[in-house]
Amino acid sequence: MSKRILVVGAGFSGAVIARQLAEEGHKIKVIDTRKHVAGNCYSEIDNATGVTIHTYGPHIFHTDNEVVWDYINHYTEMMPYVNRVKATVSGKVFSLPINLHTINQFFNLTLSPDEARKLIEEKGESAIESPQTFEEQALRFVGRELYEAFFKGYTIKQWGMNPSELPASILKRLPVRFNYDDNYFNHKFQGMPKDGYTVIVERILDHKNIETVLNTDFIKSEANNYDHVFYSGPLDGYYEHQFGRLGYRTLDFEKFYHDGDYQGCAVMNYCEQEVPYTRITEHKYFAPWEKHSGSVCYKEYSRNCEEKDIPYYPIRQVGEMDMLEKYLKLAEQEKNVTFVGRLGTYRYLDMDVTIAEALNTAKVYLDCIEHKNQMPSFSVSVR
């Protein structure tokens, strides 16, 4: 029997769930408050230069999940792309993540991989046996010089707090390589969509059983008109912030043009705290198969998210987690609502994980229909 389903949010989470269920014969209405689909992955062509812009900041597709890679390739042609990040520190340009070239250049040495490994081990503060904070994690594994050059200032700007106040888990695996590999990611599959991300989401939503309505706010009472709601908006927003607003970092972008090439790479980090922005992105370098004479760049600034801002990174610190628990307990009592995506589950998600979770959520729902089970409020672990 066909179900009437409301999907709140036309980003990857909502679009993938909608498509999977539409292909099984269910009738889907997708709504979004913005004037466009694709959420923060939205891309558009800059009128002045013809460059494809990542409007809400750069998104680079990378994954080890072959199912997700095949899925995305079904809706677009993925072009080869390797993310090579540079960093400006003390008037010099280095490669990130820290690799053998970075180490040799920073210390003005010509070490072999084994010699570099020994040097970093010696510089690491071995007295810190069980790092509890971001700062301790960095000091333990790379030492004070590299920590202060590449991590401290950037982290303060990105998170608005000292690394000594952040948990070590943020720096889960210290990105240090003892070879000359400067590929920012380790994943098997990596690329950029030839036509941008917006086109992908438009194609996913292009199905006879899907109606997409933009510039539309979610009204909670309307949920009663549907058999089920998949909600990818802010979890605290669903409950009208009754316990307060969950904390996020947001981004501001200062857009500027340059005639020619501005920095010669897609991403240049500025690690020193004295520089107010965290990085500059030059968007034509995200599509190296295209040729443009002009260039569009973004200076990127991070700050705490306020009421009217776009939430990017969930803070998930102690105060947030206490508040989150209250919202989760409310959400788990819902009968016909499933919370999905970055905002609905208050977790930072890369695009590949977002797609994988959406595919799984749709599968869980179809299984629940088949076996006449109650669809859970969350299809993933959110604590």
mmCIF file of C-alpha atoms in Angstrom:
data_model
loop_
_atom_site.group_PDB
_atom_site.id
_atom_site.type_symbol
_atom_site.label_atom_id
_atom_site.label_comp_id
_atom_site.label_asym_id
_atom_site.label_seq_id
_atom_site.Cartn_x
_atom_site.Cartn_y
_atom_site.Cartn_z
ATOM 1 C CA MET A 1 0.000 0.000 0.000
ATOM 2 C CA SER A 2 1.380 3.407 -1.017
ATOM 3 C CA LYS A 3 2.285 5.758 1.851
ATOM 4 C CA ARG A 4 2.096 9.557 1.888
ATOM 5 C CA ILE A 5 5.420 10.802 3.183
ATOM 6 C CA LEU A 6 6.739 14.267 4.011
ATOM 7 C CA VAL A 7 10.473 14.876 3.785
ATOM 8 C CA VAL A 8 11.676 18.068 5.450
ATOM 9 C CA GLY A 9 14.871 19.297 3.804
ATOM 10 C CA ALA A 10 16.080 18.966 0.216
ATOM 11 C CA GLY A 11 19.722 18.254 0.968
ATOM 12 C CA PHE A 12 21.365 14.879 0.405
ATOM 13 C CA SER A 13 19.612 13.239 3.373
ATOM 14 C CA GLY A 14 16.109 14.212 2.307
ATOM 15 C CA ALA A 15 16.673 13.717 -1.415
ATOM 16 C CA VAL A 16 18.138 10.213 -1.101
ATOM 17 C CA ILE A 17 15.400 9.037 1.275
ATOM 18 C CA ALA A 18 12.735 10.535 -0.986
ATOM 19 C CA ARG A 19 14.121 8.837 -4.088
ATOM 20 C CA GLN A 20 14.496 5.423 -2.478
ATOM 21 C CA LEU A 21 10.913 5.469 -1.221
ATOM 22 C CA ALA A 22 9.496 6.978 -4.423
ATOM 23 C CA GLU A 23 10.991 4.120 -6.423
ATOM 24 C CA GLU A 24 8.979 1.740 -4.214
ATOM 25 C CA GLY A 25 5.746 3.492 -5.162
ATOM 26 C CA HIS A 26 5.297 5.835 -2.210
ATOM 27 C CA LYS A 27 4.148 9.430 -2.708
ATOM 28 C CA ILE A 28 6.699 11.922 -1.399
ATOM 29 C CA LYS A 29 6.504 15.640 -0.754
ATOM 30 C CA VAL A 30 9.870 17.316 -0.137
ATOM 31 C CA ILE A 31 9.923 20.808 1.347
ATOM 32 C CA ASP A 32 12.801 23.183 2.054
ATOM 33 C CA THR A 33 12.971 26.653 3.555
ATOM 34 C CA ARG A 34 15.591 27.780 1.051
ATOM 35 C CA LYS A 35 15.033 28.835 -2.547
ATOM 36 C CA HIS A 36 17.181 25.956 -3.816
ATOM 37 C CA VAL A 37 17.823 22.252 -3.296
ATOM 38 C CA ALA A 38 21.119 20.644 -2.148
ATOM 39 C CA GLY A 39 21.410 22.400 1.224
ATOM 40 C CA ASN A 40 24.936 23.471 2.105
ATOM 41 C CA CYS A 41 26.261 21.431 -0.842
ATOM 42 C CA TYR A 42 24.594 23.884 -3.219
ATOM 43 C CA SER A 43 26.796 24.969 -6.124
ATOM 44 C CA GLU A 44 26.161 27.557 -8.821
ATOM 45 C CA ILE A 45 27.852 29.193 -11.785
ATOM 46 C CA ASP A 46 29.339 32.607 -11.075
ATOM 47 C CA ASN A 47 27.961 35.042 -13.643
ATOM 48 C CA ALA A 48 31.086 37.164 -13.916
ATOM 49 C CA THR A 49 33.651 34.391 -14.414
ATOM 50 C CA GLY A 50 31.780 31.182 -15.294
ATOM 51 C CA VAL A 51 33.469 29.454 -12.347
ATOM 52 C CA THR A 52 31.435 26.853 -10.432
ATOM 53 C CA ILE A 53 31.137 28.205 -6.893
ATOM 54 C CA HIS A 54 30.605 26.139 -3.750
ATOM 55 C CA THR A 55 28.275 28.765 -2.297
ATOM 56 C CA TYR A 56 28.411 27.545 1.306
ATOM 57 C CA GLY A 57 32.075 26.574 1.265
ATOM 58 C CA PRO A 58 33.985 23.781 -0.489
ATOM 59 C CA HIS A 59 32.692 20.226 -0.597
ATOM 60 C CA ILE A 60 35.039 17.483 -1.756
ATOM 61 C CA PHE A 61 33.613 14.017 -2.238
ATOM 62 C CA HIS A 62 35.719 11.248 -0.686
ATOM 63 C CA THR A 63 34.777 7.815 0.586
ATOM 64 C CA ASP A 64 35.803 4.186 1.064
ATOM 65 C CA ASN A 65 32.181 3.114 0.654
ATOM 66 C CA GLU A 66 31.839 1.590 -2.817
ATOM 67 C CA VAL A 67 28.041 1.471 -2.578
ATOM 68 C CA VAL A 68 27.928 5.229 -1.997
ATOM 69 C CA TRP A 69 30.496 5.860 -4.735
ATOM 70 C CA ASP A 70 28.406 3.863 -7.205
ATOM 71 C CA TYR A 71 25.273 5.689 -6.067
ATOM 72 C CA ILE A 72 26.714 9.157 -6.647
ATOM 73 C CA ASN A 73 28.131 8.105 -10.017
ATOM 74 C CA HIS A 74 24.647 7.046 -11.097
ATOM 75 C CA TYR A 75 23.550 10.697 -10.963
ATOM 76 C CA THR A 76 26.675 12.490 -12.172
ATOM 77 C CA GLU A 77 30.054 12.063 -13.800
ATOM 78 C CA MET A 78 32.669 12.235 -11.058
ATOM 79 C CA MET A 79 35.893 13.813 -12.254
ATOM 80 C CA PRO A 80 39.309 12.946 -10.809
ATOM 81 C CA TYR A 81 40.244 15.321 -8.024
ATOM 82 C CA VAL A 82 42.883 15.144 -5.291
ATOM 83 C CA ASN A 83 42.589 17.604 -2.435
ATOM 84 C CA ARG A 84 45.999 19.175 -1.813
ATOM 85 C CA VAL A 85 45.848 21.748 0.966
ATOM 86 C CA LYS A 86 48.520 24.351 1.593
ATOM 87 C CA ALA A 87 49.143 26.432 4.711
ATOM 88 C CA THR A 88 50.748 29.824 5.191
ATOM 89 C CA VAL A 89 52.762 30.092 8.410
ATOM 90 C CA SER A 90 55.342 32.782 9.245
ATOM 91 C CA GLY A 91 55.398 33.977 5.657
ATOM 92 C CA LYS A 92 56.112 30.529 4.216
ATOM 93 C CA VAL A 93 53.865 28.040 2.428
ATOM 94 C CA PHE A 94 53.748 24.420 3.615
ATOM 95 C CA SER A 95 51.871 21.279 2.556
ATOM 96 C CA LEU A 96 49.141 19.775 4.709
ATOM 97 C CA PRO A 97 48.594 17.338 6.235
ATOM 98 C CA ILE A 98 52.018 17.399 7.865
ATOM 99 C CA ASN A 99 54.212 15.143 5.750
ATOM 100 C CA LEU A 100 57.894 14.545 5.132
ATOM 101 C CA HIS A 101 58.164 17.644 2.944
ATOM 102 C CA THR A 102 56.484 19.772 5.643
ATOM 103 C CA ILE A 103 58.820 18.423 8.335
ATOM 104 C CA ASN A 104 61.977 18.945 6.285
ATOM 105 C CA GLN A 105 60.931 22.421 5.188
ATOM 106 C CA PHE A 106 59.796 23.524 8.649
ATOM 107 C CA PHE A 107 62.956 22.358 10.433
ATOM 108 C CA ASN A 108 65.244 23.163 7.451
ATOM 109 C CA LEU A 109 66.446 19.555 7.232
ATOM 110 C CA THR A 110 66.708 16.757 4.641
ATOM 111 C CA LEU A 111 65.573 13.785 6.682
ATOM 112 C CA SER A 112 64.655 10.327 5.464
ATOM 113 C CA PRO A 113 61.293 8.880 6.553
ATOM 114 C CA ASP A 114 62.884 6.962 9.447
ATOM 115 C CA GLU A 115 64.892 9.982 10.556
ATOM 116 C CA ALA A 116 61.787 12.190 10.452
ATOM 117 C CA ARG A 117 59.808 9.664 12.472
ATOM 118 C CA LYS A 118 62.567 9.621 15.108
ATOM 119 C CA LEU A 119 62.663 13.432 15.225
ATOM 120 C CA ILE A 120 58.909 13.735 15.752
ATOM 121 C CA GLU A 121 58.976 11.041 18.436
ATOM 122 C CA GLU A 122 61.684 13.018 20.240
ATOM 123 C CA LYS A 123 59.737 16.263 19.973
ATOM 124 C CA GLY A 124 56.501 14.695 21.167
ATOM 125 C CA GLU A 125 55.816 15.213 24.870
ATOM 126 C CA SER A 126 55.891 11.590 25.966
ATOM 127 C CA ALA A 127 55.077 12.532 29.571
ATOM 128 C CA ILE A 128 51.485 13.029 28.377
ATOM 129 C CA GLU A 129 50.502 9.354 28.536
ATOM 130 C CA SER A 130 46.745 9.673 28.060
ATOM 131 C CA PRO A 131 45.833 12.891 26.195
ATOM 132 C CA GLN A 132 42.485 14.307 27.299
ATOM 133 C CA THR A 133 42.429 17.561 25.349
ATOM 134 C CA PHE A 134 43.110 18.605 21.761
ATOM 135 C CA GLU A 135 46.245 20.408 22.952
ATOM 136 C CA GLU A 136 47.587 17.404 24.842
ATOM 137 C CA GLN A 137 46.905 15.156 21.855
ATOM 138 C CA ALA A 138 48.880 17.446 19.547
ATOM 139 C CA LEU A 139 51.748 17.982 21.995
ATOM 140 C CA ARG A 140 51.998 14.258 22.618
ATOM 141 C CA PHE A 141 52.284 13.288 18.983
ATOM 142 C CA VAL A 142 53.978 16.205 17.163
ATOM 143 C CA GLY A 143 55.530 18.405 19.845
ATOM 144 C CA ARG A 144 55.149 22.072 20.663
ATOM 145 C CA GLU A 145 56.731 23.627 17.544
ATOM 146 C CA LEU A 146 54.479 21.944 14.980
ATOM 147 C CA TYR A 147 51.470 22.257 17.280
ATOM 148 C CA GLU A 148 51.864 26.006 17.678
ATOM 149 C CA ALA A 149 52.636 26.542 13.990
ATOM 150 C CA PHE A 150 49.854 24.491 12.397
ATOM 151 C CA PHE A 151 47.205 23.635 14.993
ATOM 152 C CA LYS A 152 46.855 26.124 17.834
ATOM 153 C CA GLY A 153 45.895 29.364 16.081
ATOM 154 C CA TYR A 154 43.779 27.672 13.425
ATOM 155 C CA THR A 155 41.849 25.723 16.056
ATOM 156 C CA ILE A 156 41.178 28.832 18.163
ATOM 157 C CA LYS A 157 39.773 30.578 15.070
ATOM 158 C CA GLN A 158 37.756 27.563 13.930
ATOM 159 C CA TRP A 159 36.189 26.651 17.277
ATOM 160 C CA GLY A 160 36.338 29.927 19.212
ATOM 161 C CA MET A 161 38.074 28.317 22.160
ATOM 162 C CA ASN A 162 41.538 27.257 23.220
ATOM 163 C CA PRO A 163 42.656 23.745 22.199
ATOM 164 C CA SER A 164 43.137 23.051 25.923
ATOM 165 C CA GLU A 165 39.334 23.293 26.255
ATOM 166 C CA LEU A 166 38.535 20.916 23.395
ATOM 167 C CA PRO A 167 38.417 17.121 23.724
ATOM 168 C CA ALA A 168 41.214 15.035 22.242
ATOM 169 C CA SER A 169 38.615 13.261 20.084
ATOM 170 C CA ILE A 170 38.442 16.253 17.715
ATOM 171 C CA LEU A 171 41.989 15.384 16.705
ATOM 172 C CA LYS A 172 41.179 11.679 16.471
ATOM 173 C CA ARG A 173 44.050 10.702 14.249
ATOM 174 C CA LEU A 174 46.896 13.144 13.997
ATOM 175 C CA PRO A 175 47.484 13.671 10.280
ATOM 176 C CA VAL A 176 51.259 13.146 10.070
ATOM 177 C CA ARG A 177 52.868 11.259 7.194
ATOM 178 C CA PHE A 178 56.479 10.241 6.920
ATOM 179 C CA ASN A 179 56.521 10.298 3.138
ATOM 180 C CA TYR A 180 55.825 12.955 0.505
ATOM 181 C CA ASP A 181 52.137 12.095 0.081
ATOM 182 C CA ASP A 182 50.193 15.371 0.251
ATOM 183 C CA ASN A 183 46.755 13.950 -0.607
ATOM 184 C CA TYR A 184 44.606 15.400 2.165
ATOM 185 C CA PHE A 185 42.372 12.324 2.328
ATOM 186 C CA ASN A 186 43.167 8.625 2.632
ATOM 187 C CA HIS A 187 39.966 7.376 1.032
ATOM 188 C CA LYS A 188 39.895 4.999 -1.918
ATOM 189 C CA PHE A 189 37.414 7.090 -3.925
ATOM 190 C CA GLN A 190 37.759 10.833 -4.343
ATOM 191 C CA GLY A 191 36.425 13.236 -6.918
ATOM 192 C CA MET A 192 34.338 16.227 -7.914
ATOM 193 C CA PRO A 193 31.028 16.176 -9.799
ATOM 194 C CA LYS A 194 31.517 17.499 -13.324
ATOM 195 C CA ASP A 195 28.331 19.577 -13.221
ATOM 196 C CA GLY A 196 28.397 20.548 -9.547
ATOM 197 C CA TYR A 197 26.439 19.243 -6.572
ATOM 198 C CA THR A 198 23.138 21.001 -7.200
ATOM 199 C CA VAL A 199 22.561 19.034 -10.400
ATOM 200 C CA ILE A 200 23.052 15.750 -8.512
ATOM 201 C CA VAL A 201 20.318 16.554 -6.007
ATOM 202 C CA GLU A 202 18.005 17.814 -8.758
ATOM 203 C CA ARG A 203 18.432 14.509 -10.595
ATOM 204 C CA ILE A 204 17.842 12.472 -7.431
ATOM 205 C CA LEU A 205 14.596 14.373 -6.834
ATOM 206 C CA ASP A 206 13.467 13.999 -10.458
ATOM 207 C CA HIS A 207 10.869 11.252 -10.047
ATOM 208 C CA LYS A 208 7.138 11.124 -10.802
ATOM 209 C CA ASN A 209 6.342 10.251 -7.179
ATOM 210 C CA ILE A 210 8.299 13.218 -5.733
ATOM 211 C CA GLU A 211 6.921 16.734 -5.391
ATOM 212 C CA THR A 212 9.515 19.323 -4.346
ATOM 213 C CA VAL A 213 8.357 22.623 -2.841
ATOM 214 C CA LEU A 214 10.915 25.322 -1.970
ATOM 215 C CA ASN A 215 10.680 28.519 0.113
ATOM 216 C CA THR A 216 8.440 26.571 2.472
ATOM 217 C CA ASP A 217 8.691 26.310 6.255
ATOM 218 C CA PHE A 218 7.775 23.128 8.079
ATOM 219 C CA ILE A 219 4.595 23.479 10.115
ATOM 220 C CA LYS A 220 4.490 20.780 12.753
ATOM 221 C CA SER A 221 0.725 20.309 12.664
ATOM 222 C CA GLU A 222 0.924 19.378 8.966
ATOM 223 C CA ALA A 223 2.727 16.175 9.919
ATOM 224 C CA ASN A 224 -0.696 14.742 10.769
ATOM 225 C CA ASN A 225 -1.532 14.740 7.049
ATOM 226 C CA TYR A 226 1.172 12.168 6.291
ATOM 227 C CA ASP A 227 1.877 8.566 7.177
ATOM 228 C CA HIS A 228 5.455 9.431 8.104
ATOM 229 C CA VAL A 229 7.807 12.425 8.299
ATOM 230 C CA PHE A 230 11.551 12.354 7.700
ATOM 231 C CA TYR A 231 12.920 15.490 9.292
ATOM 232 C CA SER A 232 16.389 16.780 8.431
ATOM 233 C CA GLY A 233 15.980 20.215 9.998
ATOM 234 C CA PRO A 234 17.501 21.219 13.350
ATOM 235 C CA LEU A 235 16.458 18.846 16.132
ATOM 236 C CA ASP A 236 16.028 21.679 18.639
ATOM 237 C CA GLY A 237 14.030 23.641 16.049
ATOM 238 C CA TYR A 238 11.490 20.806 15.806
ATOM 239 C CA TYR A 239 10.739 21.395 19.487
ATOM 240 C CA GLU A 240 10.814 25.196 19.153
ATOM 241 C CA HIS A 241 14.038 25.374 21.201
ATOM 242 C CA GLN A 242 12.162 24.668 24.420
ATOM 243 C CA PHE A 243 15.376 23.639 26.216
ATOM 244 C CA GLY A 244 17.499 26.260 24.453
ATOM 245 C CA ARG A 245 19.487 26.327 21.214
ATOM 246 C CA LEU A 246 22.052 23.655 20.502
ATOM 247 C CA GLY A 247 25.438 25.172 19.780
ATOM 248 C CA TYR A 248 26.928 25.362 16.293
ATOM 249 C CA ARG A 249 29.776 27.147 14.587
ATOM 250 C CA THR A 250 28.803 29.064 11.482
ATOM 251 C CA LEU A 251 30.873 30.462 8.613
ATOM 252 C CA ASP A 252 31.033 33.886 7.008
ATOM 253 C CA PHE A 253 32.471 34.270 3.523
ATOM 254 C CA GLU A 254 34.118 37.339 2.061
ATOM 255 C CA LYS A 255 33.909 36.888 -1.691
ATOM 256 C CA PHE A 256 36.393 38.592 -3.987
ATOM 257 C CA TYR A 257 37.538 38.398 -7.596
ATOM 258 C CA HIS A 258 40.993 38.219 -9.134
ATOM 259 C CA ASP A 259 42.052 38.571 -12.750
ATOM 260 C CA GLY A 260 44.201 35.476 -13.291
ATOM 261 C CA ASP A 261 45.280 33.026 -10.580
ATOM 262 C CA TYR A 262 45.174 34.289 -6.987
ATOM 263 C CA GLN A 263 46.927 31.582 -4.958
ATOM 264 C CA GLY A 264 47.607 28.636 -7.266
ATOM 265 C CA CYS A 265 45.641 26.075 -5.233
ATOM 266 C CA ALA A 266 42.095 25.361 -4.081
ATOM 267 C CA VAL A 267 42.663 25.767 -0.334
ATOM 268 C CA MET A 268 45.202 27.871 1.545
ATOM 269 C CA ASN A 269 44.978 27.664 5.350
ATOM 270 C CA TYR A 270 46.137 30.583 7.472
ATOM 271 C CA CYS A 271 47.204 29.020 10.729
ATOM 272 C CA GLU A 272 48.253 32.084 12.698
ATOM 273 C CA GLN A 273 45.715 33.556 15.106
ATOM 274 C CA GLU A 274 46.630 37.102 14.053
ATOM 275 C CA VAL A 275 45.100 36.452 10.599
ATOM 276 C CA PRO A 276 41.329 36.756 11.190
ATOM 277 C CA TYR A 277 40.206 34.240 8.543
ATOM 278 C CA THR A 278 40.910 30.513 8.660
ATOM 279 C CA ARG A 279 41.494 29.955 4.958
ATOM 280 C CA ILE A 280 41.083 31.240 1.424
ATOM 281 C CA THR A 281 39.461 29.015 -1.184
ATOM 282 C CA GLU A 282 39.944 29.618 -4.922
ATOM 283 C CA HIS A 283 36.988 27.903 -6.497
ATOM 284 C CA LYS A 284 38.171 27.332 -10.056
ATOM 285 C CA TYR A 285 40.762 24.921 -8.643
ATOM 286 C CA PHE A 286 37.930 22.647 -7.487
ATOM 287 C CA ALA A 287 37.214 22.002 -11.181
ATOM 288 C CA PRO A 288 40.683 21.681 -12.762
ATOM 289 C CA TRP A 289 39.186 20.311 -15.993
ATOM 290 C CA GLU A 290 37.675 23.744 -16.619
ATOM 291 C CA LYS A 291 39.716 26.728 -17.818
ATOM 292 C CA HIS A 292 38.922 30.236 -16.612
ATOM 293 C CA SER A 293 40.892 33.450 -16.988
ATOM 294 C CA GLY A 294 39.264 35.106 -13.987
ATOM 295 C CA SER A 295 39.015 33.745 -10.466
ATOM 296 C CA VAL A 296 36.557 33.779 -7.548
ATOM 297 C CA CYS A 297 37.863 33.414 -3.996
ATOM 298 C CA TYR A 298 36.340 33.211 -0.527
ATOM 299 C CA LYS A 299 37.942 34.319 2.699
ATOM 300 C CA GLU A 300 36.411 32.086 5.356
ATOM 301 C CA TYR A 301 35.667 33.189 8.920
ATOM 302 C CA SER A 302 34.292 31.007 11.726
ATOM 303 C CA ARG A 303 32.163 32.170 14.666
ATOM 304 C CA ASN A 304 29.397 31.023 16.993
ATOM 305 C CA CYS A 305 26.091 30.471 15.241
ATOM 306 C CA GLU A 306 23.290 32.880 16.124
ATOM 307 C CA GLU A 307 19.543 32.606 15.558
ATOM 308 C CA LYS A 308 19.463 33.786 11.922
ATOM 309 C CA ASP A 309 22.701 32.080 10.865
ATOM 310 C CA ILE A 310 23.252 28.866 8.916
ATOM 311 C CA PRO A 311 24.499 26.138 11.290
ATOM 312 C CA TYR A 312 27.595 24.285 10.041
ATOM 313 C CA TYR A 313 29.527 22.442 12.760
ATOM 314 C CA PRO A 314 27.814 21.046 15.873
ATOM 315 C CA ILE A 315 29.923 21.967 18.892
ATOM 316 C CA ARG A 316 28.942 18.932 20.981
ATOM 317 C CA GLN A 317 30.649 20.151 24.115
ATOM 318 C CA VAL A 318 29.480 19.311 27.649
ATOM 319 C CA GLY A 319 26.690 21.925 27.824
ATOM 320 C CA GLU A 320 25.432 20.962 24.385
ATOM 321 C CA MET A 321 25.399 17.256 25.226
ATOM 322 C CA ASP A 322 23.267 17.813 28.332
ATOM 323 C CA MET A 323 20.761 19.780 26.266
ATOM 324 C CA LEU A 324 20.941 17.263 23.430
ATOM 325 C CA GLU A 325 19.980 14.456 25.790
ATOM 326 C CA LYS A 326 16.746 16.276 26.669
ATOM 327 C CA TYR A 327 15.861 16.671 22.993
ATOM 328 C CA LEU A 328 16.727 13.057 22.228
ATOM 329 C CA LYS A 329 14.397 11.810 24.951
ATOM 330 C CA LEU A 330 11.578 13.883 23.469
ATOM 331 C CA ALA A 331 12.349 12.723 19.948
ATOM 332 C CA GLU A 332 12.407 9.066 20.933
ATOM 333 C CA GLN A 333 8.762 9.337 21.983
ATOM 334 C CA GLU A 334 7.664 10.329 18.459
ATOM 335 C CA LYS A 335 5.637 7.732 16.576
ATOM 336 C CA ASN A 336 5.684 8.856 12.953
ATOM 337 C CA VAL A 337 8.765 11.068 12.728
ATOM 338 C CA THR A 338 12.345 10.037 11.974
ATOM 339 C CA PHE A 339 15.155 12.546 12.487
ATOM 340 C CA VAL A 340 17.939 12.357 9.915
ATOM 341 C CA GLY A 341 21.034 14.118 8.668
ATOM 342 C CA ARG A 342 23.510 16.520 10.198
ATOM 343 C CA LEU A 343 20.931 18.823 11.814
ATOM 344 C CA GLY A 344 18.363 16.204 12.723
ATOM 345 C CA THR A 345 20.913 14.097 14.615
ATOM 346 C CA TYR A 346 23.243 16.945 15.714
ATOM 347 C CA ARG A 347 26.352 15.280 14.308
ATOM 348 C CA TYR A 348 28.930 16.456 11.821
ATOM 349 C CA LEU A 349 28.589 14.242 8.729
ATOM 350 C CA ASP A 350 30.629 14.068 5.551
ATOM 351 C CA MET A 351 28.631 13.718 2.356
ATOM 352 C CA ASP A 352 29.384 10.030 1.907
ATOM 353 C CA VAL A 353 28.207 9.193 5.438
ATOM 354 C CA THR A 354 25.101 11.324 4.895
ATOM 355 C CA ILE A 355 24.219 9.349 1.761
ATOM 356 C CA ALA A 356 24.999 5.982 3.379
ATOM 357 C CA GLU A 357 22.790 6.781 6.373
ATOM 358 C CA ALA A 358 19.971 8.014 4.132
ATOM 359 C CA LEU A 359 20.066 4.804 2.079
ATOM 360 C CA ASN A 360 19.971 2.780 5.274
ATOM 361 C CA THR A 361 17.139 4.874 6.743
ATOM 362 C CA ALA A 362 15.005 4.262 3.665
ATOM 363 C CA LYS A 363 15.740 0.528 3.883
ATOM 364 C CA VAL A 364 14.789 0.424 7.572
ATOM 365 C CA TYR A 365 11.499 2.192 6.802
ATOM 366 C CA LEU A 366 10.647 -0.198 3.975
ATOM 367 C CA ASP A 367 11.437 -3.148 6.259
ATOM 368 C CA CYS A 368 9.186 -1.661 8.960
ATOM 369 C CA ILE A 369 6.332 -1.363 6.463
ATOM 370 C CA GLU A 370 6.810 -4.931 5.279
ATOM 371 C CA HIS A 371 6.892 -6.377 8.795
ATOM 372 C CA LYS A 372 4.376 -3.901 10.262
ATOM 373 C CA ASN A 373 6.913 -2.578 12.783
ATOM 374 C CA GLN A 374 7.194 0.891 14.277
ATOM 375 C CA MET A 375 9.756 3.047 12.462
ATOM 376 C CA PRO A 376 12.297 4.336 15.043
ATOM 377 C CA SER A 377 12.892 8.050 15.610
ATOM 378 C CA PHE A 378 16.554 7.539 14.762
ATOM 379 C CA SER A 379 18.011 4.919 12.438
ATOM 380 C CA VAL A 380 21.556 5.567 13.727
ATOM 381 C CA SER A 381 23.201 5.922 17.117
ATOM 382 C CA VAL A 382 23.168 9.611 18.065
ATOM 383 C CA ARG A 383 24.754 9.587 21.521
#
